[in-house]
PDB file of C-alpha atoms in Angstrom:
ATOM      1  CA  MET A   1      -8.546  -1.807 -34.380  1.00 48.00           C
ATOM      2  CA  SER A   2      -5.778  -4.285 -34.846  1.00 50.00           C
ATOM      3  CA  VAL A   3      -6.696  -8.061 -35.568  1.00 46.00           C
ATOM      4  CA  MET A   4      -5.428  -8.917 -32.082  1.00 46.00           C
ATOM      5  CA  ASN A   5      -7.495  -6.095 -30.447  1.00 53.00           C
ATOM      6  CA  LYS A   6     -10.527  -7.222 -32.455  1.00 50.00           C
ATOM      7  CA  VAL A   7     -10.224 -10.779 -31.341  1.00 46.00           C
ATOM      8  CA  ASN A   8      -9.885  -9.721 -27.677  1.00 57.00           C
ATOM      9  CA  HIS A   9     -12.749  -7.409 -27.973  1.00 62.00           C
ATOM     10  CA  GLU A  10     -15.008 -10.157 -29.451  1.00 69.00           C
ATOM     11  CA  ASP A  11     -13.984 -12.711 -26.782  1.00 69.00           C
ATOM     12  CA  LYS A  12     -15.017 -10.353 -24.062  1.00 72.00           C
ATOM     13  CA  VAL A  13     -18.297  -9.586 -25.699  1.00 80.00           C
ATOM     14  CA  LYS A  14     -18.962 -13.253 -26.105  1.00 82.00           C
ATOM     15  CA  THR A  15     -18.074 -13.925 -22.494  1.00 80.00           C
ATOM     16  CA  GLN A  16     -20.392 -11.244 -21.374  1.00 82.00           C
ATOM     17  CA  ARG A  17     -23.151 -12.449 -23.603  1.00 88.00           C
ATOM     18  CA  ILE A  18     -22.876 -16.140 -22.438  1.00 87.00           C
ATOM     19  CA  LEU A  19     -23.144 -14.944 -18.655  1.00 86.00           C
ATOM     20  CA  GLU A  20     -26.111 -12.892 -19.468  1.00 89.00           C
ATOM     21  CA  MET A  21     -27.636 -15.923 -21.491  1.00 90.00           C
ATOM     22  CA  ASP A  22     -27.100 -18.035 -18.402  1.00 90.00           C
ATOM     23  CA  LYS A  23     -29.154 -15.699 -16.177  1.00 89.00           C
ATOM     24  CA  VAL A  24     -31.907 -15.607 -18.645  1.00 92.00           C
ATOM     25  CA  ILE A  25     -32.237 -19.313 -18.846  1.00 92.00           C
ATOM     26  CA  ARG A  26     -32.016 -20.011 -15.189  1.00 90.00           C
ATOM     27  CA  SER A  27     -34.740 -17.490 -14.603  1.00 89.00           C
ATOM     28  CA  GLY A  28     -37.245 -20.076 -16.059  1.00 89.00           C
ATOM     29  CA  CYS A  29     -38.599 -18.157 -18.924  1.00 93.00           C
ATOM     30  CA  TYR A  30     -37.689 -20.734 -21.617  1.00 94.00           C
ATOM     31  CA  PRO A  31     -36.047 -18.530 -24.213  1.00 93.00           C
ATOM     32  CA  ASN A  32     -35.443 -19.789 -27.789  1.00 93.00           C
ATOM     33  CA  ALA A  33     -32.660 -19.031 -30.216  1.00 92.00           C
ATOM     34  CA  VAL A  34     -34.804 -16.418 -31.868  1.00 92.00           C
ATOM     35  CA  LYS A  35     -35.670 -14.552 -28.662  1.00 93.00           C
ATOM     36  CA  LEU A  36     -32.029 -14.706 -27.396  1.00 92.00           C
ATOM     37  CA  GLY A  37     -30.861 -13.174 -30.773  1.00 91.00           C
ATOM     38  CA  GLU A  38     -33.217 -10.389 -30.424  1.00 92.00           C
ATOM     39  CA  MET A  39     -32.087  -9.915 -26.758  1.00 91.00           C
ATOM     40  CA  PHE A  40     -28.506  -9.625 -27.468  1.00 91.00           C
ATOM     41  CA  GLU A  41     -28.957  -8.397 -31.134  1.00 91.00           C
ATOM     42  CA  VAL A  42     -26.999 -11.152 -32.705  1.00 92.00           C
ATOM     43  CA  SER A  43     -27.919 -13.893 -35.360  1.00 92.00           C
ATOM     44  CA  ARG A  44     -29.591 -17.088 -34.556  1.00 92.00           C
ATOM     45  CA  SER A  45     -26.560 -18.960 -35.667  1.00 92.00           C
ATOM     46  CA  THR A  46     -24.395 -16.909 -33.288  1.00 92.00           C
ATOM     47  CA  ILE A  47     -26.920 -17.938 -30.368  1.00 91.00           C
ATOM     48  CA  MET A  48     -26.713 -21.672 -31.467  1.00 93.00           C
ATOM     49  CA  ARG A  49     -22.819 -21.339 -31.364  1.00 92.00           C
ATOM     50  CA  ASP A  50     -23.008 -19.849 -27.925  1.00 90.00           C
ATOM     51  CA  LEU A  51     -25.486 -22.522 -26.744  1.00 91.00           C
ATOM     52  CA  ASP A  52     -23.157 -25.294 -27.969  1.00 91.00           C
ATOM     53  CA  PHE A  53     -20.285 -23.316 -26.105  1.00 88.00           C
ATOM     54  CA  LEU A  54     -22.412 -23.643 -22.968  1.00 88.00           C
ATOM     55  CA  ARG A  55     -22.649 -27.299 -23.315  1.00 89.00           C
ATOM     56  CA  ASP A  56     -18.997 -28.174 -24.187  1.00 87.00           C
ATOM     57  CA  ARG A  57     -17.260 -25.558 -22.262  1.00 83.00           C
ATOM     58  CA  TYR A  58     -19.275 -25.234 -19.004  1.00 83.00           C
ATOM     59  CA  GLN A  59     -20.863 -28.766 -19.113  1.00 87.00           C
ATOM     60  CA  ALA A  60     -24.378 -27.004 -18.901  1.00 89.00           C
ATOM     61  CA  PRO A  61     -27.328 -29.454 -18.608  1.00 92.00           C
ATOM     62  CA  LEU A  62     -28.975 -27.525 -21.421  1.00 92.00           C
ATOM     63  CA  GLU A  63     -32.325 -29.070 -22.797  1.00 93.00           C
ATOM     64  CA  TYR A  64     -35.130 -27.882 -25.176  1.00 93.00           C
ATOM     65  CA  ASP A  65     -38.531 -28.108 -23.968  1.00 92.00           C
ATOM     66  CA  PHE A  66     -40.664 -28.559 -27.132  1.00 92.00           C
ATOM     67  CA  TYR A  67     -44.107 -27.748 -25.368  1.00 92.00           C
ATOM     68  CA  ARG A  68     -42.581 -24.634 -24.143  1.00 91.00           C
ATOM     69  CA  LYS A  69     -40.563 -23.984 -27.167  1.00 92.00           C
ATOM     70  CA  GLY A  70     -37.448 -22.862 -25.370  1.00 93.00           C
ATOM     71  CA  PHE A  71     -34.298 -23.872 -23.468  1.00 94.00           C
ATOM     72  CA  TYR A  72     -33.969 -24.690 -19.725  1.00 94.00           C
ATOM     73  CA  TYR A  73     -31.597 -26.475 -17.466  1.00 92.00           C
ATOM     74  CA  SER A  74     -32.440 -30.034 -16.574  1.00 92.00           C
ATOM     75  CA  ASN A  75     -30.555 -29.375 -13.239  1.00 90.00           C
ATOM     76  CA  PRO A  76     -32.133 -26.156 -11.844  1.00 84.00           C
ATOM     77  CA  THR A  77     -29.181 -25.583  -9.435  1.00 84.00           C
ATOM     78  CA  PHE A  78     -26.710 -25.230 -12.326  1.00 85.00           C
ATOM     79  CA  ALA A  79     -25.052 -21.762 -12.897  1.00 80.00           C
ATOM     80  CA  ILE A  80     -21.843 -20.787 -14.536  1.00 78.00           C
ATOM     81  CA  GLN A  81     -19.409 -20.278 -11.825  1.00 68.00           C
ATOM     82  CA  SER A  82     -17.602 -17.301 -13.248  1.00 64.00           C
ATOM     83  CA  VAL A  83     -16.604 -13.866 -12.012  1.00 58.00           C
ATOM     84  CA  LEU A  84     -16.012 -11.020 -14.329  1.00 56.00           C
ATOM     85  CA  LEU A  85     -13.410  -8.562 -13.492  1.00 55.00           C
ATOM     86  CA  THR A  86     -13.107  -4.937 -14.917  1.00 55.00           C
ATOM     87  CA  GLU A  87      -9.824  -3.533 -15.669  1.00 53.00           C
ATOM     88  CA  GLY A  88      -9.906  -1.122 -12.634  1.00 55.00           C
ATOM     89  CA  GLU A  89     -10.949  -4.365 -10.376  1.00 58.00           C
ATOM     90  CA  LEU A  90      -8.000  -6.297 -11.802  1.00 57.00           C
ATOM     91  CA  PHE A  91      -5.634  -3.419 -11.427  1.00 56.00           C
ATOM     92  CA  THR A  92      -6.572  -3.202  -7.762  1.00 59.00           C
ATOM     93  CA  VAL A  93      -6.121  -6.734  -7.245  1.00 60.00           C
ATOM     94  CA  SER A  94      -2.812  -6.751  -8.817  1.00 58.00           C
ATOM     95  CA  ALA A  95      -1.720  -3.724  -6.713  1.00 57.00           C
ATOM     96  CA  ILE A  96      -2.744  -5.514  -3.371  1.00 61.00           C
ATOM     97  CA  THR A  97       0.200  -7.931  -3.134  1.00 59.00           C
ATOM     98  CA  PRO A  98       3.062  -5.340  -3.640  1.00 57.00           C
ATOM     99  CA  LEU A  99       1.321  -3.052  -1.079  1.00 59.00           C
ATOM    100  CA  LEU A 100       1.384  -5.763   1.397  1.00 63.00           C
ATOM    101  CA  GLU A 101       5.308  -5.711   1.223  1.00 60.00           C
ATOM    102  CA  GLN A 102       5.336  -3.260   4.123  1.00 61.00           C
ATOM    103  CA  TYR A 103       3.900  -5.827   6.387  1.00 66.00           C
ATOM    104  CA  LYS A 104       6.660  -8.316   5.816  1.00 63.00           C
ATOM    105  CA  ASN A 105       8.091  -9.810   8.745  1.00 59.00           C
ATOM    106  CA  THR A 106       5.228  -8.990  10.969  1.00 68.00           C
ATOM    107  CA  PRO A 107       2.159 -11.090  12.080  1.00 65.00           C
ATOM    108  CA  LEU A 108      -0.022  -8.952   9.814  1.00 68.00           C
ATOM    109  CA  GLU A 109       1.788 -10.413   6.749  1.00 66.00           C
ATOM    110  CA  GLU A 110       0.532 -13.925   7.577  1.00 67.00           C
ATOM    111  CA  SER A 111      -2.975 -12.497   8.684  1.00 67.00           C
ATOM    112  CA  PHE A 112      -3.408 -10.809   5.179  1.00 67.00           C
ATOM    113  CA  LYS A 113      -2.276 -13.816   3.322  1.00 67.00           C
ATOM    114  CA  ASN A 114      -4.961 -15.797   5.291  1.00 69.00           C
ATOM    115  CA  ILE A 115      -7.653 -13.288   4.475  1.00 65.00           C
ATOM    116  CA  LEU A 116      -6.655 -13.352   0.671  1.00 62.00           C
ATOM    117  CA  GLY A 117      -6.656 -17.007   0.945  1.00 63.00           C
ATOM    118  CA  LYS A 118     -10.262 -17.127   2.240  1.00 60.00           C
ATOM    119  CA  ILE A 119     -11.482 -14.627  -0.465  1.00 58.00           C
ATOM    120  CA  THR A 120      -9.750 -16.949  -3.248  1.00 56.00           C
ATOM    121  CA  SER A 121     -11.485 -20.015  -1.658  1.00 56.00           C
ATOM    122  CA  ILE A 122     -14.918 -18.517  -2.233  1.00 50.00           C
ATOM    123  CA  LEU A 123     -14.302 -17.553  -5.752  1.00 54.00           C
ATOM    124  CA  PRO A 124     -15.502 -19.705  -8.556  1.00 55.00           C
ATOM    125  CA  ASP A 125     -13.053 -21.903 -10.475  1.00 53.00           C
ATOM    126  CA  GLU A 126     -13.092 -19.759 -13.522  1.00 53.00           C
ATOM    127  CA  VAL A 127     -12.449 -15.945 -13.490  1.00 53.00           C
ATOM    128  CA  SER A 128     -13.238 -13.943 -16.752  1.00 52.00           C
ATOM    129  CA  VAL A 129     -11.203 -10.799 -17.021  1.00 49.00           C
ATOM    130  CA  ASP A 130     -12.653  -7.897 -18.872  1.00 47.00           C
ATOM    131  CA  SER A 131      -9.416  -6.352 -19.691  1.00 46.00           C
ATOM    132  CA  SER A 132      -6.167  -6.512 -21.726  1.00 46.00           C
ATOM    133  CA  PHE A 133      -4.262  -5.569 -18.477  1.00 46.00           C
ATOM    134  CA  VAL A 134      -1.809  -8.234 -17.703  1.00 47.00           C
ATOM    135  CA  ASN A 135      -0.327  -8.329 -14.180  1.00 48.00           C
ATOM    136  CA  ASN A 136       3.326  -8.490 -15.310  1.00 54.00           C
ATOM    137  CA  GLN A 137       2.997  -5.157 -17.118  1.00 58.00           C
ATOM    138  CA  ILE A 138       3.453  -3.408 -13.839  1.00 58.00           C
ATOM    139  CA  HIS A 139       6.350  -3.619 -11.399  1.00 61.00           C
ATOM    140  CA  PHE A 140       6.749  -2.465  -7.765  1.00 59.00           C
ATOM    141  CA  ILE A 141      10.133  -1.584  -6.185  1.00 60.00           C
ATOM    142  CA  SER A 142      10.088  -1.743  -2.507  1.00 63.00           C
ATOM    143  CA  ASP A 143      12.785  -0.526   0.029  1.00 65.00           C
ATOM    144  CA  PRO A 144      14.846  -3.205   1.904  1.00 69.00           C
ATOM    145  CA  LEU A 145      12.848  -3.912   5.077  1.00 73.00           C
ATOM    146  CA  PRO A 146      14.340  -4.625   8.634  1.00 80.00           C
ATOM    147  CA  VAL A 147      13.546  -8.034  10.274  1.00 81.00           C
ATOM    148  CA  ILE A 148      10.856  -7.615  13.117  1.00 86.00           C
ATOM    149  CA  ASP A 149      10.727 -10.363  15.652  1.00 87.00           C
ATOM    150  CA  THR A 150       7.192 -11.827  15.742  1.00 86.00           C
ATOM    151  CA  LYS A 151       6.750 -11.611  19.420  1.00 91.00           C
ATOM    152  CA  VAL A 152       8.151  -8.033  19.634  1.00 93.00           C
ATOM    153  CA  PHE A 153       5.559  -6.962  17.271  1.00 90.00           C
ATOM    154  CA  SER A 154       2.590  -8.807  18.839  1.00 90.00           C
ATOM    155  CA  GLU A 155       3.545  -7.910  22.415  1.00 94.00           C
ATOM    156  CA  ILE A 156       3.782  -4.194  21.724  1.00 95.00           C
ATOM    157  CA  PHE A 157       0.410  -4.051  20.170  1.00 92.00           C
ATOM    158  CA  LYS A 158      -0.947  -6.109  23.271  1.00 94.00           C
ATOM    159  CA  ALA A 159       0.823  -3.823  25.569  1.00 96.00           C
ATOM    160  CA  ILE A 160      -0.695  -0.853  23.829  1.00 95.00           C
ATOM    161  CA  GLN A 161      -4.286  -2.337  24.000  1.00 93.00           C
ATOM    162  CA  ILE A 162      -4.183  -3.177  27.649  1.00 95.00           C
ATOM    163  CA  LYS A 163      -1.939  -0.303  28.640  1.00 95.00           C
ATOM    164  CA  LYS A 164       0.798  -2.310  30.480  1.00 97.00           C
ATOM    165  CA  ILE A 165       4.439  -1.172  30.795  1.00 97.00           C
ATOM    166  CA  VAL A 166       7.047  -3.328  28.870  1.00 97.00           C
ATOM    167  CA  GLU A 167      10.640  -4.204  29.469  1.00 97.00           C
ATOM    168  CA  PHE A 168      13.210  -5.039  26.549  1.00 97.00           C
ATOM    169  CA  GLY A 169      16.533  -4.720  25.300  1.00 96.00           C
ATOM    170  CA  TYR A 170      17.293  -2.033  22.668  1.00 95.00           C
ATOM    171  CA  ARG A 171      20.119  -1.462  20.258  1.00 92.00           C
ATOM    172  CA  SER A 172      20.162   2.108  18.935  1.00 86.00           C
ATOM    173  CA  ILE A 173      21.634   2.744  15.603  1.00 77.00           C
ATOM    174  CA  GLU A 174      24.750   4.288  17.127  1.00 77.00           C
ATOM    175  CA  ARG A 175      25.427   1.415  19.522  1.00 79.00           C
ATOM    176  CA  GLN A 176      26.497  -2.233  19.139  1.00 82.00           C
ATOM    177  CA  GLU A 177      25.199  -3.335  22.488  1.00 91.00           C
ATOM    178  CA  TYR A 178      21.670  -3.607  23.807  1.00 94.00           C
ATOM    179  CA  VAL A 179      20.611  -1.476  26.556  1.00 94.00           C
ATOM    180  CA  GLN A 180      17.688  -2.418  28.932  1.00 96.00           C
ATOM    181  CA  ARG A 181      14.604  -0.234  28.759  1.00 96.00           C
ATOM    182  CA  THR A 182      11.386   0.266  30.761  1.00 97.00           C
ATOM    183  CA  PHE A 183       8.759   1.587  28.451  1.00 97.00           C
ATOM    184  CA  ASP A 184       5.176   2.924  28.235  1.00 97.00           C
ATOM    185  CA  PRO A 185       4.024   2.197  24.613  1.00 96.00           C
ATOM    186  CA  TYR A 186       1.517   4.788  23.329  1.00 95.00           C
ATOM    187  CA  LYS A 187       1.379   4.369  19.560  1.00 91.00           C
ATOM    188  CA  VAL A 188       2.734   2.658  16.658  1.00 90.00           C
ATOM    189  CA  VAL A 189       4.112   4.423  13.585  1.00 86.00           C
ATOM    190  CA  CYS A 190       4.780   2.666  10.215  1.00 82.00           C
ATOM    191  CA  GLN A 191       7.061   4.728   7.834  1.00 78.00           C
ATOM    192  CA  LYS A 192       7.395   3.075   4.480  1.00 72.00           C
ATOM    193  CA  GLY A 193       7.377  -0.471   5.995  1.00 74.00           C
ATOM    194  CA  ASN A 194       9.570   0.550   8.928  1.00 81.00           C
ATOM    195  CA  TRP A 195       7.721   0.205  12.182  1.00 88.00           C
ATOM    196  CA  TYR A 196       8.281   2.290  15.265  1.00 90.00           C
ATOM    197  CA  VAL A 197       6.656   2.736  18.673  1.00 93.00           C
ATOM    198  CA  ILE A 198       6.436   6.065  20.548  1.00 92.00           C
ATOM    199  CA  GLY A 199       5.859   6.412  24.213  1.00 93.00           C
ATOM    200  CA  PHE A 200       7.389   7.135  27.583  1.00 95.00           C
ATOM    201  CA  CYS A 201      10.816   5.860  28.472  1.00 95.00           C
ATOM    202  CA  HIS A 202      11.507   5.326  32.195  1.00 96.00           C
ATOM    203  CA  LYS A 203      15.357   5.392  31.692  1.00 93.00           C
ATOM    204  CA  ARG A 204      15.356   8.690  29.878  1.00 91.00           C
ATOM    205  CA  ASN A 205      12.303  10.117  31.818  1.00 92.00           C
ATOM    206  CA  ASP A 206      11.078  11.607  28.551  1.00 90.00           C
ATOM    207  CA  TYR A 207       9.175  10.591  25.383  1.00 90.00           C
ATOM    208  CA  ARG A 208      11.187   8.286  23.157  1.00 90.00           C
ATOM    209  CA  ILE A 209      10.711   6.399  19.762  1.00 90.00           C
ATOM    210  CA  PHE A 210      12.146   2.989  19.239  1.00 93.00           C
ATOM    211  CA  ALA A 211      12.360   0.891  16.058  1.00 91.00           C
ATOM    212  CA  LEU A 212      10.584  -2.467  16.506  1.00 93.00           C
ATOM    213  CA  SER A 213      13.425  -4.125  14.549  1.00 90.00           C
ATOM    214  CA  ARG A 214      15.996  -3.155  17.240  1.00 93.00           C
ATOM    215  CA  ILE A 215      14.013  -4.614  20.130  1.00 95.00           C
ATOM    216  CA  LYS A 216      14.875  -7.974  21.707  1.00 94.00           C
ATOM    217  CA  ASP A 217      13.547  -9.889  24.760  1.00 95.00           C
ATOM    218  CA  ILE A 218      10.499  -8.020  25.280  1.00 96.00           C
ATOM    219  CA  LYS A 219       8.132  -8.684  28.445  1.00 96.00           C
ATOM    220  CA  ILE A 220       5.048  -7.236  29.326  1.00 97.00           C
ATOM    221  CA  THR A 221       4.887  -6.155  33.142  1.00 96.00           C
ATOM    222  CA  ASP A 222       1.896  -6.248  35.449  1.00 96.00           C
ATOM    223  CA  GLU A 223       2.231  -2.686  35.932  1.00 96.00           C
ATOM    224  CA  SER A 224      -0.194  -0.446  34.054  1.00 96.00           C
ATOM    225  CA  PHE A 225       0.346   3.005  32.711  1.00 96.00           C
ATOM    226  CA  GLU A 226      -1.766   6.031  31.493  1.00 94.00           C
ATOM    227  CA  ILE A 227      -0.801   8.293  28.681  1.00 93.00           C
ATOM    228  CA  GLN A 228       0.424  11.537  30.136  1.00 89.00           C
ATOM    229  CA  LYS A 229      -1.805  14.557  29.697  1.00 88.00           C
ATOM    230  CA  GLY A 230      -1.032  16.922  26.826  1.00 84.00           C
ATOM    231  CA  PHE A 231       0.866  14.042  24.628  1.00 87.00           C
ATOM    232  CA  ASP A 232       0.354  14.738  21.247  1.00 82.00           C
ATOM    233  CA  VAL A 233       2.119  12.509  18.527  1.00 78.00           C
ATOM    234  CA  LYS A 234       2.315  15.338  15.995  1.00 74.00           C
ATOM    235  CA  LYS A 235       4.512  17.339  18.364  1.00 73.00           C
ATOM    236  CA  HIS A 236       7.250  14.486  18.493  1.00 71.00           C
ATOM    237  CA  PHE A 237       8.057  14.139  14.863  1.00 67.00           C
ATOM    238  CA  ASP A 238       7.257  15.438  11.360  1.00 66.00           C
ATOM    239  CA  LEU A 239       4.478  13.533   9.825  1.00 64.00           C
ATOM    240  CA  SER A 240       5.999  14.545   6.333  1.00 64.00           C
ATOM    241  CA  TYR A 241       9.573  13.555   7.009  1.00 61.00           C
ATOM    242  CA  GLY A 242       9.298  10.700   9.577  1.00 59.00           C
ATOM    243  CA  VAL A 243       9.531   9.357  13.079  1.00 59.00           C
ATOM    244  CA  TRP A 244      12.915  11.042  14.018  1.00 60.00           C
ATOM    245  CA  LYS A 245      12.070  12.913  17.331  1.00 58.00           C
ATOM    246  CA  SER A 246      12.941  16.311  17.777  1.00 62.00           C
ATOM    247  CA  ASP A 247      11.988  18.742  20.524  1.00 66.00           C
ATOM    248  CA  ALA A 248      13.186  21.902  18.420  1.00 72.00           C
ATOM    249  CA  LYS A 249      10.745  24.489  17.192  1.00 81.00           C
ATOM    250  CA  PRO A 250       9.886  24.317  13.583  1.00 84.00           C
ATOM    251  CA  GLN A 251      11.807  26.568  11.241  1.00 90.00           C
ATOM    252  CA  LYS A 252      11.208  27.811   7.799  1.00 94.00           C
ATOM    253  CA  ILE A 253      13.535  25.879   5.447  1.00 94.00           C
ATOM    254  CA  GLU A 254      13.948  27.569   2.028  1.00 96.00           C
ATOM    255  CA  LEU A 255      15.528  25.810  -0.866  1.00 96.00           C
ATOM    256  CA  GLU A 256      16.514  26.822  -4.654  1.00 97.00           C
ATOM    257  CA  PHE A 257      16.535  23.914  -7.128  1.00 96.00           C
ATOM    258  CA  SER A 258      18.421  24.113 -10.276  1.00 95.00           C
ATOM    259  CA  LYS A 259      16.677  24.002 -13.675  1.00 94.00           C
ATOM    260  CA  ASP A 260      17.770  20.392 -14.370  1.00 93.00           C
ATOM    261  CA  VAL A 261      15.199  19.200 -11.641  1.00 93.00           C
ATOM    262  CA  ASN A 262      12.664  21.750 -12.511  1.00 92.00           C
ATOM    263  CA  THR A 263       9.717  19.212 -13.383  1.00 92.00           C
ATOM    264  CA  TYR A 264      10.794  16.448 -10.716  1.00 91.00           C
ATOM    265  CA  VAL A 265      10.455  19.146  -7.893  1.00 92.00           C
ATOM    266  CA  LEU A 266       7.312  20.921  -9.324  1.00 92.00           C
ATOM    267  CA  GLU A 267       5.261  17.860  -9.818  1.00 90.00           C
ATOM    268  CA  ARG A 268       5.581  16.367  -6.134  1.00 88.00           C
ATOM    269  CA  LYS A 269       4.323  17.340  -2.718  1.00 86.00           C
ATOM    270  CA  TRP A 270       7.249  17.221  -0.428  1.00 88.00           C
ATOM    271  CA  HIS A 271       5.628  18.630   2.665  1.00 87.00           C
ATOM    272  CA  GLU A 272       2.322  19.417   4.152  1.00 84.00           C
ATOM    273  CA  SER A 273       3.375  23.035   4.618  1.00 87.00           C
ATOM    274  CA  GLN A 274       5.107  23.518   1.531  1.00 91.00           C
ATOM    275  CA  THR A 275       5.335  26.650  -0.925  1.00 94.00           C
ATOM    276  CA  VAL A 276       6.633  25.935  -4.385  1.00 94.00           C
ATOM    277  CA  LYS A 277       7.064  28.194  -7.336  1.00 94.00           C
ATOM    278  CA  GLU A 278       8.873  28.320 -10.415  1.00 95.00           C
ATOM    279  CA  ASN A 279      11.343  31.226 -10.995  1.00 95.00           C
ATOM    280  CA  LYS A 280      11.594  32.994 -14.280  1.00 94.00           C
ATOM    281  CA  ASP A 281      15.016  31.633 -14.997  1.00 95.00           C
ATOM    282  CA  GLY A 282      13.741  27.931 -14.544  1.00 94.00           C
ATOM    283  CA  THR A 283      14.810  27.475 -10.965  1.00 95.00           C
ATOM    284  CA  VAL A 284      12.441  26.280  -8.400  1.00 95.00           C
ATOM    285  CA  TYR A 285      11.922  27.849  -4.893  1.00 97.00           C
ATOM    286  CA  LEU A 286      10.599  25.488  -2.348  1.00 95.00           C
ATOM    287  CA  SER A 287       9.975  26.259   1.448  1.00 95.00           C
ATOM    288  CA  PHE A 288       8.296  24.525   4.175  1.00 93.00           C
ATOM    289  CA  LYS A 289       8.355  24.518   8.094  1.00 90.00           C
ATOM    290  CA  SER A 290       9.851  21.626  10.097  1.00 87.00           C
ATOM    291  CA  ASN A 291      11.950  20.801  13.209  1.00 83.00           C
ATOM    292  CA  GLN A 292      13.728  18.062  11.150  1.00 82.00           C
ATOM    293  CA  LEU A 293      16.845  19.936  10.282  1.00 87.00           C
ATOM    294  CA  LEU A 294      18.983  16.838  10.224  1.00 84.00           C
ATOM    295  CA  GLN A 295      16.736  14.722   8.137  1.00 82.00           C
ATOM    296  CA  ALA A 296      16.257  17.781   5.758  1.00 88.00           C
ATOM    297  CA  MET A 297      20.128  17.889   5.364  1.00 91.00           C
ATOM    298  CA  TYR A 298      20.025  14.135   4.563  1.00 88.00           C
ATOM    299  CA  TRP A 299      17.458  14.683   1.988  1.00 89.00           C
ATOM    300  CA  ILE A 300      18.911  17.780   0.585  1.00 93.00           C
ATOM    301  CA  MET A 301      22.187  16.001  -0.008  1.00 93.00           C
ATOM    302  CA  GLU A 302      20.471  13.563  -2.220  1.00 91.00           C
ATOM    303  CA  PHE A 303      20.018  16.324  -4.642  1.00 94.00           C
ATOM    304  CA  GLY A 304      23.764  17.112  -4.699  1.00 93.00           C
ATOM    305  CA  ALA A 305      24.638  20.269  -6.626  1.00 94.00           C
ATOM    306  CA  SER A 306      20.962  20.681  -8.006  1.00 95.00           C
ATOM    307  CA  VAL A 307      19.876  22.368  -4.874  1.00 96.00           C
ATOM    308  CA  LYS A 308      21.050  25.299  -2.757  1.00 96.00           C
ATOM    309  CA  VAL A 309      20.004  25.907   0.967  1.00 96.00           C
ATOM    310  CA  LEU A 310      18.943  29.560   1.328  1.00 96.00           C
ATOM    311  CA  ASN A 311      17.703  29.309   4.920  1.00 95.00           C
ATOM    312  CA  PRO A 312      17.833  28.821   7.694  1.00 95.00           C
ATOM    313  CA  PRO A 313      21.620  29.713   8.516  1.00 95.00           C
ATOM    314  CA  GLU A 314      21.982  26.756  10.700  1.00 95.00           C
ATOM    315  CA  LEU A 315      20.844  24.135   7.965  1.00 94.00           C
ATOM    316  CA  VAL A 316      23.330  25.972   5.435  1.00 96.00           C
ATOM    317  CA  ASP A 317      26.209  25.231   8.138  1.00 96.00           C
ATOM    318  CA  MET A 318      24.992  21.604   8.608  1.00 94.00           C
ATOM    319  CA  VAL A 319      25.351  21.095   4.849  1.00 95.00           C
ATOM    320  CA  LYS A 320      28.544  22.779   4.676  1.00 95.00           C
ATOM    321  CA  ALA A 321      29.973  20.575   7.462  1.00 95.00           C
ATOM    322  CA  GLU A 322      28.686  17.355   5.823  1.00 94.00           C
ATOM    323  CA  ILE A 323      30.306  18.299   2.556  1.00 94.00           C
ATOM    324  CA  ASP A 324      33.591  18.931   4.423  1.00 94.00           C
ATOM    325  CA  LYS A 325      33.413  15.374   6.051  1.00 93.00           C
ATOM    326  CA  MET A 326      32.614  13.796   2.662  1.00 92.00           C
ATOM    327  CA  LYS A 327      35.810  15.632   1.019  1.00 92.00           C
ATOM    328  CA  LYS A 328      38.000  14.094   3.691  1.00 92.00           C
ATOM    329  CA  LEU A 329      36.936  10.691   2.775  1.00 91.00           C
ATOM    330  CA  TYR A 330      38.233  10.994  -0.736  1.00 89.00           C
ATOM    331  CA  LYS A 331      41.374  12.672  -0.058  1.00 80.00           C
TER     332      LYS A 331
END
């Protein structure tokens, strides 16, 4: 054990011992230095130093009762205001804040901050950490998130709860202008910090998925709606790929990855229905079923020449067409 690690270990042991000593003294059994030394398996001189630390560091009202031959607190309400966090607990706390990134620009962000604030307010002034874990040793990289209007977010959830039809302007990703929509909101889906609502669109007379960030001027009407019979959210998008709506039947997608991405492909779960195996030559076979051919194509293109589409033929043609379009950009 290095000198630094030894010092850290001794500090943690001392902190734990003092916290336990505080409990013993508060119990009213009037322990003396000898008894405390036997209890914690340390010398009397170590206990005396700990007692001095209690007085100096924590301002403990520590007194010695010569009749009972032991220590006690002259103020019976005194207790060390300290919380001992384990390494796992500290890691959990450290990870919470980055995970809340997906709720940015939504009312939930402020709500979670308020909750954390309330938790912090009831914690004691001192928090002892039983770990060498330091918060800045771990970093989280989040995707750029779209801005969501606070009113849109709140009204969508409210309309779902009370089952009221909403009206709003919507700008699709292909358009520059907003189109008026009348909509029965069924469910909200969050995909990596991007928020969507799925329901029945009166304009299209069909189920549609709208991104909350592209909605404006939302209004809850007085008209109620009922979720149509047979509606199943899983039928409208692939939960492994995302919220892109497709009415097509799932197809078996078969891919072959080159050796240079062997480990990367094998170590991940890409789809709930996937079959993955390593071939003798080091290439990797991956297959799964999905109706999201367009999104599959975009994902496949991320691997460049490290992947080849085996099936279905329709997806092969889509990849070829996309490559041709890319070539024209660089002529």
